[in-house]
mmCIF file with all atom_site columns, C-alpha atoms in Angstrom:
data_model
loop_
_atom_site.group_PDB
_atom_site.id
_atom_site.type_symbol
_atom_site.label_atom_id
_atom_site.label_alt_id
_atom_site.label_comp_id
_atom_site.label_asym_id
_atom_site.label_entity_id
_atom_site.label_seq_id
_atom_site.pdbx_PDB_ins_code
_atom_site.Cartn_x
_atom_site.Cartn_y
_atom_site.Cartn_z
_atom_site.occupancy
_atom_site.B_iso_or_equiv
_atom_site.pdbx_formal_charge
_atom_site.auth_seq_id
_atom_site.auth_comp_id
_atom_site.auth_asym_id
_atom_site.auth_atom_id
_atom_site.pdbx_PDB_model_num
ATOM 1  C CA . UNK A 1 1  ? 99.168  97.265  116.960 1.00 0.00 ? 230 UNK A CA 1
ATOM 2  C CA . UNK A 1 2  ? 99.520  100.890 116.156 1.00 0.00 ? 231 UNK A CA 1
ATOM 3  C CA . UNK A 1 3  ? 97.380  101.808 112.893 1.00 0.00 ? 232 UNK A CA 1
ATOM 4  C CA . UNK A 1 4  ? 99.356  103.751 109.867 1.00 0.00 ? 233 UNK A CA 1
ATOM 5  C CA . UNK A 1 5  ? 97.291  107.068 110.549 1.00 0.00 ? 234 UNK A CA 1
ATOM 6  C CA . UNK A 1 6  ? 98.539  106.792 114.686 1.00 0.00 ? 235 UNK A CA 1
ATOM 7  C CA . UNK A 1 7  ? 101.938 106.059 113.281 1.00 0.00 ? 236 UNK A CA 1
ATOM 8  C CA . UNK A 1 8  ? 102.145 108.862 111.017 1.00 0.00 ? 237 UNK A CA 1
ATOM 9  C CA . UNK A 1 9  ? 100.770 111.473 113.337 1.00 0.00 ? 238 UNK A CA 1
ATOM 10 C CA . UNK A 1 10 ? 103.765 110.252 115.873 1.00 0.00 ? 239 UNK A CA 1
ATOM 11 C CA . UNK A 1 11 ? 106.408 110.404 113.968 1.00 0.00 ? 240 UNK A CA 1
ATOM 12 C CA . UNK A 1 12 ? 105.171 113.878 112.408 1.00 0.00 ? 241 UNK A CA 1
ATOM 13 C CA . UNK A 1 13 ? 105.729 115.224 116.067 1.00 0.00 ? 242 UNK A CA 1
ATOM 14 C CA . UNK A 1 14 ? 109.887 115.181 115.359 1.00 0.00 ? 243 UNK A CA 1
ATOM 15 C CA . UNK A 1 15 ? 110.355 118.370 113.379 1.00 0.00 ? 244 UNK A CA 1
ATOM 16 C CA . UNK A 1 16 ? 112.803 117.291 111.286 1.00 0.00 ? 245 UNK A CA 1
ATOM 17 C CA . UNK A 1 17 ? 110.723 114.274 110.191 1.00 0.00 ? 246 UNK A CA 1
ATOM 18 C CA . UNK A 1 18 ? 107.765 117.214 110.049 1.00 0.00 ? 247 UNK A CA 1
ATOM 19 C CA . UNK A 1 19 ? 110.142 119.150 107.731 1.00 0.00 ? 248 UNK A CA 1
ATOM 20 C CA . UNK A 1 20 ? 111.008 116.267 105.462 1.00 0.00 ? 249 UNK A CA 1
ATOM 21 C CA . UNK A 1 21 ? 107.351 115.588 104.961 1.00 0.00 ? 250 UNK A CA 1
ATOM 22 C CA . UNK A 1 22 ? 106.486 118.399 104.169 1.00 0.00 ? 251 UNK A CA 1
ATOM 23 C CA . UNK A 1 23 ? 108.933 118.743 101.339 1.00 0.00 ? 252 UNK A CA 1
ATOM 24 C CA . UNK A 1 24 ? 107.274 115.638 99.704  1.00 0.00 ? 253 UNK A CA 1
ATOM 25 C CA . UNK A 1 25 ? 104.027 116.429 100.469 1.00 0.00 ? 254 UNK A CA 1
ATOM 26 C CA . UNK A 1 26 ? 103.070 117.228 96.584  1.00 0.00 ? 255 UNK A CA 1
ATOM 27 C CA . UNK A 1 27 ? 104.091 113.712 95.787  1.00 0.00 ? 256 UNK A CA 1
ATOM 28 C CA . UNK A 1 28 ? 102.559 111.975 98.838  1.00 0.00 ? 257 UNK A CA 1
ATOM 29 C CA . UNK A 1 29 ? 99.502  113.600 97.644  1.00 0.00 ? 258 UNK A CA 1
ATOM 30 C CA . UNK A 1 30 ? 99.415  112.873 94.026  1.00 0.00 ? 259 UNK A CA 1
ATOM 31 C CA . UNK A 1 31 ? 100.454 108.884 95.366  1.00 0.00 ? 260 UNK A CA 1
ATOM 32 C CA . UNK A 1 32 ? 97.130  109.128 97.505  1.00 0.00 ? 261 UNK A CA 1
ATOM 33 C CA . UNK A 1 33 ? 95.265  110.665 95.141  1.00 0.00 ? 262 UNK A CA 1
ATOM 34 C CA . UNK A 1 34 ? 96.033  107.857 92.028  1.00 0.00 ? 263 UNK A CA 1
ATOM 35 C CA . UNK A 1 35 ? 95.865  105.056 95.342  1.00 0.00 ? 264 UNK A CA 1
ATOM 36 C CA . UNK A 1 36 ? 92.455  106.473 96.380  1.00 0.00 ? 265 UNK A CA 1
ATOM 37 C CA . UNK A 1 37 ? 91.001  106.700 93.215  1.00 0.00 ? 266 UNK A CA 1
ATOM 38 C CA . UNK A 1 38 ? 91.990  103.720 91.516  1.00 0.00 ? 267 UNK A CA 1
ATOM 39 C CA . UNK A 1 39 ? 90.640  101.446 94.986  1.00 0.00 ? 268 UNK A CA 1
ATOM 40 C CA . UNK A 1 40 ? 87.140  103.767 94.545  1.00 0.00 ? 269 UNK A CA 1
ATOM 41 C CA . UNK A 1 41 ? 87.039  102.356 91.065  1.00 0.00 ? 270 UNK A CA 1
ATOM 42 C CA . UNK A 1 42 ? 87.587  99.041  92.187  1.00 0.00 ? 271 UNK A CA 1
ATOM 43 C CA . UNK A 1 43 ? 90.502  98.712  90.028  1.00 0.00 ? 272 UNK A CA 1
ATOM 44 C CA . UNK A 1 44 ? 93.622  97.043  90.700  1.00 0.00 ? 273 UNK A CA 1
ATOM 45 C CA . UNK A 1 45 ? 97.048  98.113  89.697  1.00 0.00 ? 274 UNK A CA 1
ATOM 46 C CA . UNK A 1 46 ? 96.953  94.678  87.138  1.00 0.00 ? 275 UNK A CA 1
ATOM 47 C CA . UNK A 1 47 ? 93.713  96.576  85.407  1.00 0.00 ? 276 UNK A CA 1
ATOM 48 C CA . UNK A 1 48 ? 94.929  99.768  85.995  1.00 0.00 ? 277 UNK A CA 1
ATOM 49 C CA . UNK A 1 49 ? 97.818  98.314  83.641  1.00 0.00 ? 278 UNK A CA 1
ATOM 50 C CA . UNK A 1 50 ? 95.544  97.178  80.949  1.00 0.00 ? 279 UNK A CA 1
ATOM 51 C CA . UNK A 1 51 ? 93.438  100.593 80.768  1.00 0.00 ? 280 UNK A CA 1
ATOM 52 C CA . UNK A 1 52 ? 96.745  102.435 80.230  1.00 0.00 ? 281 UNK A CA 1
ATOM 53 C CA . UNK A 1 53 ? 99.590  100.110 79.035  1.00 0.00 ? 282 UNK A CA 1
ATOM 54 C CA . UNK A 1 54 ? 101.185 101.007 81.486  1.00 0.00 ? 283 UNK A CA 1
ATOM 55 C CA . UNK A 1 55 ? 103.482 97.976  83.576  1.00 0.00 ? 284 UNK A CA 1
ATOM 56 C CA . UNK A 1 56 ? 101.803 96.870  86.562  1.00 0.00 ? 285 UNK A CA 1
ATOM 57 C CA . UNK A 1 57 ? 105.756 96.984  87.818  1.00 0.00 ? 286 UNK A CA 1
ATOM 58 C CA . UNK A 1 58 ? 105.792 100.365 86.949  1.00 0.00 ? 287 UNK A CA 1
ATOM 59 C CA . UNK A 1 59 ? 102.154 101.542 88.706  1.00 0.00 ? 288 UNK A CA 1
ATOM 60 C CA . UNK A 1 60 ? 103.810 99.973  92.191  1.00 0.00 ? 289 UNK A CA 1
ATOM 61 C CA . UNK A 1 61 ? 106.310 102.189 91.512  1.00 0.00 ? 290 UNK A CA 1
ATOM 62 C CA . UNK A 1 62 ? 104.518 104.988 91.332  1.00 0.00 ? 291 UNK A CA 1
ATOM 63 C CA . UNK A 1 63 ? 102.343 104.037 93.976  1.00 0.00 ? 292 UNK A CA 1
ATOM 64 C CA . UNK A 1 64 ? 104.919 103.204 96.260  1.00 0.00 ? 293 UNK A CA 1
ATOM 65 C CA . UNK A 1 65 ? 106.988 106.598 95.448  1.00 0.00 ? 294 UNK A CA 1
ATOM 66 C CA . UNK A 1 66 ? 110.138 104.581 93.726  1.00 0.00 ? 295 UNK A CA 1
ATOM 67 C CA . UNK A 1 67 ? 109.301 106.149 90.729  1.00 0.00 ? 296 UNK A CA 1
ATOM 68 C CA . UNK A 1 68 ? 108.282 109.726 89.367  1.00 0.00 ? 297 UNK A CA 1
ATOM 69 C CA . UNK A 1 69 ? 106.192 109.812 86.608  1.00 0.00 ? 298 UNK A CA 1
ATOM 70 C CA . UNK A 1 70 ? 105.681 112.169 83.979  1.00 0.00 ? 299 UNK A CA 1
ATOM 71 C CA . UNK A 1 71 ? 103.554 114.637 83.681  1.00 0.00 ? 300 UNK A CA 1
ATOM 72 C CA . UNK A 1 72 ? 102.371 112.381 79.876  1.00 0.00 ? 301 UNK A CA 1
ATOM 73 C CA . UNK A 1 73 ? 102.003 108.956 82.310  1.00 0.00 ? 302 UNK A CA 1
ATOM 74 C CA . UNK A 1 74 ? 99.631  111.064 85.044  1.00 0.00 ? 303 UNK A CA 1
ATOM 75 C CA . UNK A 1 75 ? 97.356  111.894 82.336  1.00 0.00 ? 304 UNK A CA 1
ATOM 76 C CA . UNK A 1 76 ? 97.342  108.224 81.137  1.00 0.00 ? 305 UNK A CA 1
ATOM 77 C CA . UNK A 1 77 ? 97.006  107.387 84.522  1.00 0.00 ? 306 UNK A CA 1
ATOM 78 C CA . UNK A 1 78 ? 94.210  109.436 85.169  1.00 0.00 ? 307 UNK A CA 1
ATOM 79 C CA . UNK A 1 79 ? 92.335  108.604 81.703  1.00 0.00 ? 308 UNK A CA 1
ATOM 80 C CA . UNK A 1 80 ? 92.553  104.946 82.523  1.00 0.00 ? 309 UNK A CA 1
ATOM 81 C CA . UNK A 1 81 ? 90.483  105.567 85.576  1.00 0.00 ? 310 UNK A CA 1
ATOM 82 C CA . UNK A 1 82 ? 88.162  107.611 83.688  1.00 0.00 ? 311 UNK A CA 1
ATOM 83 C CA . UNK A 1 83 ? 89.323  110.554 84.733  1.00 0.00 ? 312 UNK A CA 1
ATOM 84 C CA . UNK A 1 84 ? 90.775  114.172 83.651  1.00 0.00 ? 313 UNK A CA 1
ATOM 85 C CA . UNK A 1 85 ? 94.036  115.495 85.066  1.00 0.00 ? 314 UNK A CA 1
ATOM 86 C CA . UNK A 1 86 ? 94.205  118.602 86.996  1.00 0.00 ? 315 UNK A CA 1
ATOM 87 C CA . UNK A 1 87 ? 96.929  120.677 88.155  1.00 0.00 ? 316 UNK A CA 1
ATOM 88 C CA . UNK A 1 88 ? 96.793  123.656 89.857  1.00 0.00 ? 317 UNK A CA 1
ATOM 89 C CA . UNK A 1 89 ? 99.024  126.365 91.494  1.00 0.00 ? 318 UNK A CA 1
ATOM 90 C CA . UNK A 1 90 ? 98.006  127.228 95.020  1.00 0.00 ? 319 UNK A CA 1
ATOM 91 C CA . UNK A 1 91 ? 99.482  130.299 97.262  1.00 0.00 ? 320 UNK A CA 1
ATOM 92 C CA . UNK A 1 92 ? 101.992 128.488 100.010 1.00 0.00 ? 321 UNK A CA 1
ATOM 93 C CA . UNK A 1 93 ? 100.662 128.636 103.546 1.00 0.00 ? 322 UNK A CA 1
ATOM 94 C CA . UNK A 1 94 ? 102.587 130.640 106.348 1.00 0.00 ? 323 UNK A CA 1
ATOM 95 C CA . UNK A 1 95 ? 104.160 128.510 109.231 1.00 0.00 ? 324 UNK A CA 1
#
């Protein structure tokens, strides 16, 4: 059984899959990001809910990129975890 890492990596190879991803790369990231850090606090989405009022419905959403959230519900987000929100502006990389 192919892994989700070997899977991703294969179907990257089709450039207009490649392109695609790359357009939601920002929000793949920030969906990793809230995923990695709320497993590394050993929280899951149910206490993630508590800490922020924020539905457990609603953090599957997020997590599984059916919903966009606010810039307002990232900081929430991020405070329930014990964290601080940052956001920053980097230059775009040539192809």
């Amino acid at each position: 059984m192919i892994n989700y890492e070997e899977f991703k990596n294969e179907i990257l190879k089709d450039p207009e899959v490649k392109s695609a991803y790359d357009e939601l790369a920002c929000e793949y990231d920030i969906i990793q990001a809230m995923i990695d850090t709320r497993k590394s606090k050993h929280m899951t989405q149910k206490d993630l809910s508590k800490a922020t009022g924020i539905t457990q419905a609603d953090i599957s959403r997020i997590e599984n990129g059916t919903r966009n959230p606010s810039l307002a519900m990232l900081k929430r987000l991020a405070a329930g975890m014990g964290m601080s929100l940052k956001i920053e502006f980097v230059p775009l990389q040539k192809r």
